GROMACS .gro file of C-alpha atoms in nm:
model
  193
    1MET     CA    1  -0.158   0.325   1.012
    2ALA     CA    2  -0.543   0.242   0.921
    3ILE     CA    3  -0.637   0.294   0.536
    4VAL     CA    4  -0.995   0.446   0.495
    5GLN     CA    5  -1.175   0.175   0.295
    6ALA     CA    6  -1.452   0.232   0.053
    7GLY     CA    7  -1.812   0.334   0.212
    8ALA     CA    8  -1.628   0.686   0.365
    9ALA     CA    9  -1.693   1.049   0.215
   10ILE     CA   10  -1.373   1.162   0.234
   11LEU     CA   11  -1.310   0.879  -0.111
   12ARG     CA   12  -1.629   1.060  -0.296
   13ARG     CA   13  -1.504   1.434  -0.278
   14PRO     CA   14  -1.228   1.576  -0.485
   15ALA     CA   15  -0.974   1.659  -0.282
   16ARG     CA   16  -0.813   2.057  -0.237
   17VAL     CA   17  -0.561   2.151  -0.401
   18VAL     CA   18  -0.246   2.234  -0.237
   19ASP     CA   19  -0.148   2.594  -0.192
   20GLU     CA   20   0.211   2.668  -0.316
   21ARG     CA   21   0.283   2.868   0.025
   22ALA     CA   22   0.189   2.523   0.190
   23ILE     CA   23   0.478   2.348   0.031
   24GLY     CA   24   0.771   2.315   0.307
   25SER     CA   25   0.541   2.333   0.566
   26ALA     CA   26   0.500   2.123   0.929
   27GLU     CA   27   0.182   2.011   0.786
   28LEU     CA   28   0.274   1.909   0.424
   29ALA     CA   29   0.649   1.747   0.569
   30GLY     CA   30   0.332   1.585   0.811
   31LEU     CA   31   0.050   1.434   0.534
   32VAL     CA   32   0.406   1.326   0.306
   33ALA     CA   33   0.567   1.075   0.604
   34ALA     CA   34   0.222   0.962   0.706
   35LEU     CA   35   0.169   0.840   0.312
   36HIS     CA   36   0.515   0.626   0.349
   37ALA     CA   37   0.470   0.538   0.648
   38GLY     CA   38   0.065   0.429   0.535
   39LEU     CA   39   0.257   0.255   0.226
   40ALA     CA   40   0.496   0.069   0.485
   41VAL     CA   41   0.213  -0.058   0.660
   42THR     CA   42   0.017  -0.210   0.397
   43PRO     CA   43   0.233  -0.259   0.128
   44GLY     CA   44   0.120  -0.097  -0.231
   45VAL     CA   45   0.193   0.064  -0.536
   46GLY     CA   46   0.077   0.391  -0.499
   47LEU     CA   47  -0.160   0.630  -0.164
   48ALA     CA   48  -0.372   0.899  -0.240
   49ALA     CA   49  -0.409   1.079   0.055
   50PRO     CA   50  -0.802   1.080   0.067
   51GLN     CA   51  -0.717   0.745   0.160
   52ILE     CA   52  -0.511   0.801   0.493
   53GLY     CA   53  -0.838   1.073   0.535
   54VAL     CA   54  -0.647   1.370   0.468
   55GLY     CA   55  -0.833   1.612   0.173
   56TRP     CA   56  -0.523   1.736  -0.041
   57ARG     CA   57  -0.383   1.697  -0.448
   58VAL     CA   58  -0.134   1.476  -0.246
   59VAL     CA   59  -0.012   1.100  -0.389
   60LEU     CA   60   0.316   0.902  -0.293
   61VAL     CA   61   0.328   0.656  -0.630
   62GLN     CA   62   0.599   0.340  -0.595
   63ASP     CA   63   0.674   0.002  -0.787
   64PRO     CA   64   0.971  -0.143  -0.592
   65ALA     CA   65   1.164  -0.404  -0.758
   66VAL     CA   66   1.095  -0.607  -0.489
   67PHE     CA   67   0.723  -0.638  -0.536
   68GLN     CA   68   0.843  -0.757  -0.892
   69ALA     CA   69   1.049  -1.008  -0.819
   70ARG     CA   70   0.763  -1.220  -0.756
   71VAL     CA   71   0.577  -1.214  -1.105
   72SER     CA   72   0.782  -1.424  -1.389
   73PRO     CA   73   0.986  -1.200  -1.704
   74GLU     CA   74   0.695  -1.264  -1.949
   75ARG     CA   75   0.403  -1.095  -1.700
   76LEU     CA   76   0.628  -0.815  -1.608
   77ALA     CA   77   0.682  -0.775  -2.047
   78GLN     CA   78   0.310  -0.794  -2.045
   79LEU     CA   79   0.282  -0.513  -1.825
   80GLU     CA   80   0.505  -0.261  -1.933
   81ARG     CA   81   0.629  -0.296  -1.536
   82GLU     CA   82   0.964  -0.138  -1.398
   83PRO     CA   83   1.041  -0.046  -1.064
   84VAL     CA   84   0.953   0.289  -1.054
   85GLU     CA   85   1.129   0.447  -0.645
   86PRO     CA   86   0.848   0.613  -0.409
   87TYR     CA   87   0.808   0.978  -0.480
   88ILE     CA   88   0.528   1.231  -0.410
   89LEU     CA   89   0.279   1.432  -0.698
   90ILE     CA   90   0.130   1.757  -0.552
   91ASN     CA   91  -0.188   1.908  -0.725
   92PRO     CA   92  -0.055   1.637  -1.004
   93GLU     CA   93  -0.237   1.697  -1.342
   94ILE     CA   94  -0.268   1.396  -1.606
   95GLU     CA   95  -0.358   1.368  -1.969
   96PRO     CA   96  -0.372   1.073  -2.233
   97VAL     CA   97  -0.078   1.086  -2.464
   98GLY     CA   98  -0.236   0.905  -2.746
   99PRO     CA   99  -0.548   0.688  -2.817
  100GLU     CA  100  -0.430   0.372  -2.764
  101ARG     CA  101  -0.548   0.194  -2.394
  102ARG     CA  102  -0.487  -0.124  -2.192
  103SER     CA  103  -0.735  -0.298  -1.973
  104PHE     CA  104  -0.549  -0.496  -1.667
  105PHE     CA  105  -0.669  -0.627  -1.326
  106GLU     CA  106  -0.601  -0.377  -1.046
  107GLY     CA  107  -0.715  -0.406  -0.672
  108CYS     CA  108  -0.710  -0.044  -0.395
  109LEU     CA  109  -0.600  -0.041  -0.040
  110SER     CA  110  -0.921   0.136  -0.006
  111VAL     CA  111  -1.120  -0.140  -0.168
  112ASP     CA  112  -0.962  -0.448   0.050
  113GLY     CA  113  -0.990  -0.823  -0.070
  114TYR     CA  114  -1.072  -0.714  -0.438
  115CYS     CA  115  -0.958  -0.662  -0.776
  116ALA     CA  116  -1.127  -0.653  -1.115
  117LEU     CA  117  -1.048  -0.568  -1.476
  118VAL     CA  118  -1.023  -0.191  -1.581
  119ASP     CA  119  -0.941  -0.003  -1.904
  120ARG     CA  120  -0.754   0.278  -1.903
  121ALA     CA  121  -0.454   0.500  -2.138
  122TRP     CA  122  -0.156   0.324  -2.217
  123GLY     CA  123   0.072   0.703  -2.218
  124VAL     CA  124   0.000   0.991  -1.980
  125ARG     CA  125   0.206   1.326  -2.008
  126VAL     CA  126   0.138   1.434  -1.564
  127ARG     CA  127   0.294   1.775  -1.385
  128TRP     CA  128   0.300   1.794  -1.045
  129THR     CA  129   0.452   2.005  -0.770
  130ASP     CA  130   0.664   1.769  -0.537
  131GLU     CA  131   0.762   1.873  -0.172
  132THR     CA  132   0.986   2.076  -0.213
  133GLY     CA  133   0.800   2.277  -0.465
  134ARG     CA  134   0.997   2.248  -0.814
  135ARG     CA  135   0.764   2.117  -1.047
  136HIS     CA  136   0.794   1.857  -1.299
  137GLU     CA  137   0.605   1.723  -1.640
  138ALA     CA  138   0.673   1.386  -1.764
  139VAL     CA  139   0.525   1.104  -1.989
  140ARG     CA  140   0.476   0.793  -1.796
  141ARG     CA  141   0.352   0.463  -1.981
  142GLY     CA  142   0.234   0.079  -1.935
  143TRP     CA  143   0.199  -0.014  -1.527
  144HIS     CA  144   0.377   0.389  -1.406
  145ALA     CA  145   0.120   0.515  -1.628
  146ARG     CA  146  -0.193   0.290  -1.507
  147ILE     CA  147  -0.096   0.388  -1.127
  148LEU     CA  148  -0.094   0.729  -1.198
  149GLN     CA  149  -0.398   0.687  -1.324
  150HIS     CA  150  -0.529   0.548  -1.029
  151GLU     CA  151  -0.399   0.783  -0.754
  152VAL     CA  152  -0.532   1.034  -0.964
  153ASP     CA  153  -0.838   0.913  -0.968
  154HIS     CA  154  -0.838   0.854  -0.613
  155LEU     CA  155  -0.845   1.291  -0.614
  156ASN     CA  156  -1.122   1.258  -0.801
  157GLY     CA  157  -1.307   1.083  -0.589
  158ILE     CA  158  -1.320   0.798  -0.844
  159LEU     CA  159  -1.286   0.481  -0.757
  160TYR     CA  160  -1.138   0.176  -0.965
  161VAL     CA  161  -1.459   0.032  -0.927
  162ASP     CA  162  -1.633   0.339  -1.124
  163ARG     CA  163  -1.425   0.246  -1.418
  164MET     CA  164  -1.419  -0.145  -1.370
  165TYR     CA  165  -1.600  -0.428  -1.614
  166SER     CA  166  -1.815  -0.507  -1.326
  167ARG     CA  167  -1.821  -0.919  -1.448
  168THR     CA  168  -1.494  -0.912  -1.361
  169PHE     CA  169  -1.505  -0.823  -1.018
  170MET     CA  170  -1.412  -1.097  -0.796
  171THR     CA  171  -1.166  -1.153  -0.483
  172ASN     CA  172  -0.801  -1.151  -0.495
  173ASP     CA  173  -0.837  -1.525  -0.408
  174ASN     CA  174  -1.015  -1.610  -0.702
  175TYR     CA  175  -0.737  -1.387  -0.916
  176GLY     CA  176  -0.465  -1.632  -0.893
  177ALA     CA  177  -0.674  -1.846  -1.122
  178TRP     CA  178  -0.690  -1.561  -1.357
  179ALA     CA  179  -0.328  -1.356  -1.354
  180ASP     CA  180  -0.132  -1.486  -1.572
  181ARG     CA  181  -0.445  -1.587  -1.827
  182PRO     CA  182  -0.444  -1.431  -2.210
  183LEU     CA  183  -0.678  -1.110  -2.194
  184ASP     CA  184  -0.899  -1.241  -2.454
  185VAL     CA  185  -0.956  -1.518  -2.239
  186ILE     CA  186  -1.068  -1.323  -1.955
  187ARG     CA  187  -1.267  -1.122  -2.212
  188ALA     CA  188  -1.478  -1.400  -2.325
  189THR     CA  189  -1.490  -1.593  -2.033
  190PHE     CA  190  -1.684  -1.301  -1.821
  191GLY     CA  191  -1.856  -1.140  -2.165
  192VAL     CA  192  -1.684  -0.849  -2.191
  193PRO     CA  193  -1.583  -0.620  -2.451
   0.00000   0.00000   0.00000
């Protein structure tokens, strides 16, 4: 399954709210299966329905331990990154929890091959419905909160490039030289606040 790339109009339009009557439908089950299949083919930590060409407010979020095995324990602690089992959020709503923010590099399956430094809330409160119709509310912090903000942005027609420090925009190949450097060094080198 191909991931929709930047330049496609669907990535710039707000997605439609999923009607409660659609929960449990074959159409929604097919979308959930397609999101799982999309991340099986092109591994990532999240995928929003618009990224596979469907304009519904549905996302799949995950951060499997196998992804984190490639990252040093020190870097995982810095990112505040812990394993997240895959789960579906329908009509998610998020709001920041507190004023604290963090800047880290982000990439996107729909902006393939690039990444940039993005500032986001450190913690968010998220409310959503799962594919069985059950409502949830939780506070997520660290990398998990970042994933949620990135994916909900997709539902609002926003890409990370709209929020990035543009001076840090780089290819994934060049990112390797900056991945483990201290944030103050990155900011000073690229001239970002």
